[in-house]
Coordinates of C-alpha atoms in Angstrom, one line a residue:
X9 CA 27.0 8.9 -6.7
X10 CA 23.6 7.6 -5.6
X11 CA 24.0 5.4 -2.6
X12 CA 20.6 3.7 -3.1
X13 CA 20.8 1.2 -5.9
X14 CA 17.2 -0.1 -6.0
X15 CA 14.0 1.4 -4.7
X16 CA 11.4 -1.4 -4.2
X17 CA 7.8 -0.1 -4.2
X18 CA 5.2 -2.2 -2.4
X19 CA 1.5 -1.0 -2.5
X20 CA -0.3 -2.3 0.5
X21 CA -4.0 -2.8 0.9
X22 CA -5.3 -5.2 3.6
X23 CA -2.3 -7.6 3.0
X24 CA -1.9 -8.7 6.6
X25 CA -2.1 -12.4 5.8
X26 CA 1.1 -12.5 3.7
X27 CA 3.1 -9.4 4.7
X28 CA 5.5 -11.3 6.9
X29 CA 6.8 -13.3 3.9
X30 CA 7.0 -10.2 1.8
X31 CA 8.9 -8.1 4.3
X32 CA 11.3 -10.9 5.3
X33 CA 12.3 -11.5 1.7
X34 CA 13.1 -7.8 1.3
X35 CA 15.2 -7.2 4.5
X36 CA 17.2 -10.3 3.7
X37 CA 18.2 -9.1 0.2
X38 CA 21.9 -9.6 -0.5
X39 CA 21.9 -6.1 -2.1
X40 CA 22.1 -4.0 1.0
X41 CA 21.8 -0.6 -0.8
X42 CA 18.0 -0.7 -1.2
X43 CA 15.0 1.2 0.1
X44 CA 11.7 -0.5 0.6
X45 CA 8.8 1.9 0.0
X46 CA 5.5 0.6 1.5
X47 CA 2.5 2.7 0.3
X48 CA -0.4 2.1 2.6
X49 CA -3.4 2.6 0.3
X50 CA -6.0 3.0 3.1
X51 CA -5.7 -0.4 4.7
X52 CA -8.2 -1.3 7.4
X53 CA -6.4 -4.5 8.8
X54 CA -3.4 -4.8 11.0
X55 CA -0.9 -4.8 8.1
X56 CA 0.6 -1.4 9.0
X57 CA 1.3 -2.6 12.5
X58 CA 3.4 -5.5 11.1
X59 CA 5.3 -3.1 8.7
X60 CA 6.0 -0.6 11.5
X61 CA 7.4 -3.3 13.8
X62 CA 9.9 -4.3 11.0
X63 CA 10.6 -0.6 10.4
X64 CA 11.9 -0.2 13.9
X65 CA 14.6 -2.9 13.1
X66 CA 15.4 -1.8 9.5
X67 CA 15.7 1.9 8.5
X68 CA 15.5 1.1 4.8
X69 CA 11.8 0.6 5.2
X70 CA 9.8 3.7 4.3
X71 CA 6.1 4.0 5.0
X72 CA 3.7 6.3 3.2
X73 CA 0.1 6.5 4.2
X74 CA -2.7 7.7 1.8
X75 CA -6.4 7.4 1.5
X76 CA -7.5 4.5 -0.7
X77 CA -6.9 5.5 -4.3
X78 CA -6.1 2.1 -5.9
X79 CA -2.9 0.3 -6.8
X80 CA -2.0 2.6 -9.7
X81 CA -2.0 5.7 -7.5
X82 CA -0.1 3.8 -4.8
X83 CA 2.6 2.8 -7.2
X84 CA 2.8 6.3 -8.7
X85 CA 3.2 7.7 -5.1
X86 CA 6.1 5.2 -4.6
X87 CA 7.8 6.3 -7.9
X88 CA 7.6 10.0 -6.9
X89 CA 9.3 9.1 -3.6
X90 CA 12.0 6.7 -4.9
X91 CA 15.6 7.7 -4.8
X92 CA 17.3 4.6 -6.2
X93 CA 19.1 4.2 -9.5
X94 CA 16.5 1.6 -10.4
X95 CA 12.9 1.0 -9.4
X96 CA 11.4 -2.4 -8.7
X97 CA 7.9 -3.5 -7.6
X98 CA 6.6 -6.2 -5.2
X99 CA 3.0 -7.0 -4.4
X100 CA 2.2 -7.3 -0.7
X101 CA 1.2 -11.0 -1.0
X102 CA 4.3 -12.1 -2.9
X103 CA 7.9 -12.5 -2.1
X104 CA 11.3 -12.7 -3.7
X105 CA 14.6 -14.7 -3.5
X106 CA 17.2 -13.2 -1.3
X107 CA 19.5 -12.3 -4.3
X108 CA 16.7 -11.1 -6.6
X109 CA 17.5 -7.4 -6.7
X110 CA 21.3 -7.9 -6.6
X111 CA 21.1 -10.2 -9.7
X112 CA 18.9 -7.8 -11.6
X113 CA 20.8 -4.7 -10.6
X114 CA 24.2 -6.1 -11.5
X115 CA 22.8 -7.1 -14.9
X116 CA 21.3 -3.7 -15.5
X117 CA 24.4 -1.8 -14.4
X118 CA 26.7 -3.9 -16.7
X119 CA 25.2 -2.6 -19.9
X120 CA 23.4 0.5 -18.5
X121 CA 20.0 -1.1 -19.3
X122 CA 16.6 0.7 -19.2
X123 CA 14.7 -2.5 -18.3
X124 CA 15.7 -5.9 -17.0
X125 CA 13.3 -8.8 -16.8
X126 CA 13.6 -11.9 -14.7
X127 CA 11.6 -15.1 -14.9
X128 CA 8.6 -15.6 -12.5
X129 CA 7.9 -18.5 -10.1
X130 CA 4.2 -18.9 -10.4
X131 CA 2.2 -20.2 -7.4
X132 CA -0.9 -22.0 -8.7
X133 CA -3.0 -24.9 -7.5
X134 CA -0.8 -25.4 -4.4
X135 CA 2.5 -25.6 -6.2
X136 CA 5.1 -23.4 -7.9
X137 CA 6.2 -23.6 -11.5
X138 CA 8.9 -21.5 -13.2
X139 CA 7.7 -19.6 -16.3
X140 CA 10.2 -19.5 -19.2
X141 CA 11.3 -16.1 -20.5
X142 CA 9.0 -14.6 -23.1
X143 CA 11.9 -13.9 -25.4
X144 CA 15.4 -15.5 -25.6
X145 CA 17.4 -14.7 -22.5
X146 CA 20.8 -13.0 -22.3
X147 CA 20.4 -11.0 -25.5
X148 CA 20.5 -7.2 -25.6
X149 CA 17.4 -6.0 -27.4
X150 CA 17.1 -2.5 -28.9
X151 CA 14.3 -0.5 -30.4
X152 CA 14.0 -2.4 -33.7
X153 CA 13.2 -5.7 -31.9
X154 CA 11.1 -3.9 -29.2
X155 CA 8.8 -2.4 -31.9
X156 CA 8.7 -5.5 -34.0
X157 CA 8.1 -8.1 -31.2
X158 CA 7.8 -6.7 -27.7
X159 CA 5.1 -4.0 -28.2
X160 CA 2.9 -6.4 -30.3
X161 CA 3.3 -9.0 -27.5
X162 CA 2.2 -6.4 -24.8
X163 CA -0.9 -5.5 -26.9
X164 CA -2.0 -9.0 -27.6
X165 CA -0.8 -11.3 -24.8
X166 CA -0.2 -11.1 -21.0
X167 CA 3.2 -12.8 -20.9
X168 CA 5.0 -9.4 -20.1
X169 CA 2.2 -7.6 -18.2
X170 CA 3.7 -7.7 -14.8
X171 CA 6.0 -4.9 -13.4
X172 CA 7.1 -7.0 -10.4
X173 CA 9.6 -9.2 -12.1
X174 CA 11.4 -6.3 -13.7
X175 CA 13.5 -3.3 -12.7
X176 CA 13.5 0.0 -14.5
X177 CA 16.1 2.8 -14.6
X178 CA 14.6 5.6 -12.5
X179 CA 16.0 8.4 -14.6
X180 CA 14.5 6.8 -17.7
X181 CA 11.1 6.5 -16.1
X182 CA 11.2 10.1 -15.0
X183 CA 12.5 11.5 -18.2
X184 CA 9.7 9.8 -20.2
X185 CA 7.0 10.5 -17.6
X186 CA 6.1 6.8 -17.4
X187 CA 3.3 6.2 -14.9
X188 CA 0.4 4.0 -14.0
X189 CA -3.0 5.0 -15.3
X190 CA -5.4 6.3 -12.7
X191 CA -8.6 4.5 -11.8
X192 CA -7.6 1.1 -13.2
X193 CA -7.8 -2.1 -11.1
X194 CA -6.7 -4.6 -13.7
X195 CA -3.9 -4.6 -16.3
X196 CA -2.6 -1.2 -15.1
X197 CA 0.9 -2.8 -15.1
X198 CA 0.5 -3.7 -18.8
X199 CA -0.2 0.0 -19.6
X200 CA 2.9 1.0 -17.7
X201 CA 5.0 -1.5 -19.6
X202 CA 3.7 -0.4 -23.0
X203 CA 4.9 3.1 -22.2
X204 CA 8.2 1.8 -20.8
X205 CA 9.2 -0.6 -23.5
X206 CA 8.0 1.8 -26.2
X207 CA 10.6 4.3 -25.0
X208 CA 13.4 1.9 -23.9
X209 CA 16.6 1.9 -25.8
X210 CA 17.9 -1.4 -24.4
X211 CA 16.3 -4.3 -22.5
X212 CA 17.4 -7.8 -21.4
X213 CA 15.6 -10.9 -20.3
X214 CA 17.5 -12.9 -17.7
X215 CA 17.8 -16.7 -17.4
X216 CA 17.0 -16.3 -13.7
X217 CA 13.9 -16.7 -11.7
X218 CA 13.6 -14.7 -8.5
X219 CA 10.0 -13.6 -8.0
X220 CA 7.4 -15.7 -6.3
X221 CA 4.0 -14.8 -7.5
X222 CA 1.2 -16.1 -5.3
X223 CA -2.3 -16.2 -6.7
X224 CA -4.6 -15.3 -3.8
X225 CA -8.3 -16.1 -4.3
X226 CA -9.4 -13.3 -1.9
X227 CA -7.2 -10.6 -3.5
X228 CA -9.0 -7.5 -4.9
X229 CA -7.9 -8.4 -8.4
X230 CA -9.8 -11.7 -8.3
X231 CA -13.2 -10.2 -7.6
X232 CA -14.3 -10.6 -11.2
X233 CA -18.1 -10.0 -11.0
X234 CA -18.0 -7.5 -8.1
X235 CA -15.5 -5.3 -10.0
X236 CA -17.2 -5.9 -13.4
X237 CA -14.0 -6.8 -15.1
X238 CA -15.7 -7.3 -18.4
X239 CA -16.7 -3.6 -18.6
X240 CA -13.1 -2.7 -17.7
X241 CA -11.8 -5.0 -20.4
X242 CA -14.1 -3.4 -22.9
X243 CA -12.9 0.0 -21.8
X244 CA -9.3 -1.1 -22.3
X245 CA -10.2 -2.4 -25.8
X246 CA -11.4 1.1 -26.8
X247 CA -8.3 2.8 -25.3
X248 CA -6.4 4.7 -28.0
X249 CA -2.8 3.4 -27.4
X250 CA -1.4 5.0 -30.5
X251 CA -2.5 8.5 -29.5
X252 CA -1.9 8.2 -25.8
X253 CA 1.5 6.4 -25.9
X254 CA 2.8 7.5 -29.3
X255 CA 3.0 4.0 -30.7
X256 CA 4.5 3.6 -34.2
X257 CA 2.6 0.4 -35.2
X258 CA 0.0 0.7 -38.0
X259 CA -3.6 1.3 -36.9
X260 CA -4.8 -1.9 -38.5
X261 CA -2.2 -3.9 -36.6
X262 CA -3.0 -2.3 -33.3
X263 CA -6.7 -3.0 -33.8
X264 CA -6.1 -6.7 -34.5
X265 CA -3.8 -7.2 -31.6
X266 CA -6.2 -5.4 -29.2
X267 CA -9.2 -7.4 -30.6
X268 CA -7.4 -10.8 -30.1
X269 CA -6.4 -9.7 -26.5
X270 CA -10.0 -8.7 -25.8
X271 CA -11.5 -12.0 -26.8
X272 CA -8.8 -13.9 -24.9
X273 CA -9.7 -11.8 -21.9
X274 CA -13.3 -12.9 -22.3
X275 CA -12.1 -16.6 -22.3
X276 CA -10.3 -15.9 -19.0
X277 CA -13.2 -14.1 -17.4
X278 CA -15.6 -16.9 -18.3
X279 CA -13.4 -19.4 -16.5
X280 CA -12.8 -17.1 -13.5
X281 CA -16.6 -16.6 -13.1
X282 CA -17.1 -20.4 -13.4
X283 CA -14.9 -21.2 -10.5
X284 CA -16.1 -18.3 -8.3
X285 CA -17.7 -19.5 -5.1
X286 CA -21.1 -17.9 -5.5
X287 CA -24.5 -19.0 -6.6
X288 CA -24.8 -20.3 -10.2
X289 CA -27.6 -18.0 -11.5
X290 CA -26.0 -14.5 -11.0
X291 CA -22.6 -15.7 -12.4
X292 CA -24.3 -17.4 -15.4
X293 CA -26.3 -14.2 -16.1
X294 CA -23.1 -12.1 -15.9
X295 CA -21.2 -14.5 -18.3
X296 CA -24.2 -14.6 -20.6
X297 CA -24.3 -10.8 -20.9
X298 CA -20.5 -10.8 -21.5
X299 CA -20.3 -13.5 -24.2
X300 CA -23.4 -12.4 -26.1
X301 CA -22.3 -8.7 -26.0
X302 CA -22.5 -7.2 -29.5
X303 CA -18.8 -6.2 -29.6
X304 CA -17.7 -9.6 -28.4
X305 CA -19.6 -11.3 -31.2
X306 CA -18.4 -8.8 -33.8
X307 CA -14.7 -9.2 -32.9
X308 CA -14.9 -13.0 -32.5
X309 CA -16.5 -13.3 -36.0
X310 CA -13.9 -11.0 -37.6
X311 CA -10.8 -12.4 -36.0
X312 CA -11.8 -15.9 -35.1
X313 CA -8.7 -17.5 -36.8
X314 CA -6.3 -15.2 -35.0
X315 CA -8.1 -15.6 -31.7
X316 CA -8.0 -19.4 -31.7
X317 CA -4.4 -19.7 -33.0
X318 CA -2.3 -21.8 -30.6
X319 CA -5.3 -22.2 -28.3
X320 CA -6.8 -25.4 -26.8
X321 CA -10.1 -27.1 -26.5
X322 CA -11.5 -24.8 -23.8
X323 CA -11.0 -21.7 -25.9
X324 CA -12.5 -23.4 -28.9
X325 CA -15.6 -24.2 -27.0
X326 CA -16.0 -20.7 -25.7
X327 CA -15.5 -19.3 -29.2
X328 CA -18.2 -21.6 -30.4
X329 CA -20.6 -20.4 -27.7
X330 CA -19.9 -16.8 -28.8
X331 CA -20.4 -17.3 -32.5
X332 CA -23.4 -19.7 -32.2
X333 CA -24.9 -17.6 -29.4
X334 CA -25.8 -20.8 -27.7
X335 CA -27.3 -20.4 -24.3
X336 CA -27.6 -24.1 -23.8
X337 CA -23.9 -24.8 -24.6
X338 CA -22.9 -21.9 -22.3
X339 CA -25.1 -23.3 -19.5
X340 CA -23.3 -26.7 -19.7
X341 CA -19.9 -25.2 -20.0
X342 CA -20.4 -23.0 -16.9
X343 CA -21.9 -26.0 -15.0
X344 CA -18.9 -28.2 -15.9
X345 CA -16.5 -25.5 -14.8
X346 CA -18.3 -25.1 -11.5
X347 CA -18.8 -28.7 -10.7
X348 CA -15.6 -30.1 -12.2
X349 CA -13.0 -27.6 -10.9
X350 CA -10.3 -29.1 -8.8
X351 CA -6.5 -28.3 -8.8
X352 CA -5.8 -31.7 -10.4
X353 CA -8.4 -31.3 -13.0
X354 CA -7.2 -27.7 -13.7
X355 CA -3.7 -29.0 -14.3
X356 CA -5.1 -31.8 -16.6
X357 CA -7.0 -29.2 -18.6
X358 CA -3.9 -27.1 -19.0
X359 CA -2.0 -30.2 -20.3
X360 CA -4.9 -31.1 -22.6
X361 CA -5.0 -27.6 -24.0
X362 CA -1.3 -27.9 -24.9
X363 CA -2.0 -31.2 -26.6
X364 CA -4.9 -29.9 -28.6
X365 CA -3.2 -26.7 -29.8
X366 CA -3.2 -26.3 -33.6
X367 CA -5.6 -29.3 -34.0

């Protein structure tokens, strides 16, 4: 019988500032039979020194060093090394409750589940909020529900994107060759989850929140313009999910779901560029190239009703900018985001968006 119940994989890249919280939350887990696999992806700060000091005190900590290959390759390295019954993930700037992996493991073991999902505690604008489960909790979902509801959700939305609030049966991951795509710096976890849920026989969402996600402005995944996330979103839109991951959804349905997700990603990128602390002209030019891109206009025109469904006033304004191709409206929108952004205002806008949905 496997003595290691959960292998937790932590990709590390220059995470010195928050590593103490991350490591402490792991070594204090109430589930003792864990291993913590830190994959150093070419860090240049003192993060590895911190991990190695804790490793001297806790032999469950495993350190793997590799040249910088990106988060996908780092996680794949961790999967190849893992020996636990289940695999979990933790980002180096986040942390978990002390009973996180015990709660998820006990739930998984009870019904021999392929995937277990917990709620997330989201750190945003200086405070933490608990995100509700995407689907009703404490119900065992099989393939019919997964194909009808969960796979479409993964293609269109980002509610289930993360891998870090879930655990996956390791034998199931290995049997189905589920892995992170190489050379991706955004939404790589979404592509892992599409593979995983597509093959899973049984999954469950818990009415429990154990993962603290901390949005860090300096993290690599926040460098929107430098990493040209629009080009990466466009690349993802063109990705053939049906062929690569053997999806059973109809082609026309997959196309619509991908299209809606793509435009909603543009909404997000416009906002992230707007609040980026850089000079106005370069970010305005970047956003202008993005929202006036031929494919963005084409999709927005074709699917504008689906794109705007359940969205608020901000998204409606961006959609209008796209369809009207209005540089003036875009200029004032970007200016208002840059000048007006403040955590309190940000929270007010989120509330306003909820109030204006479906209006």
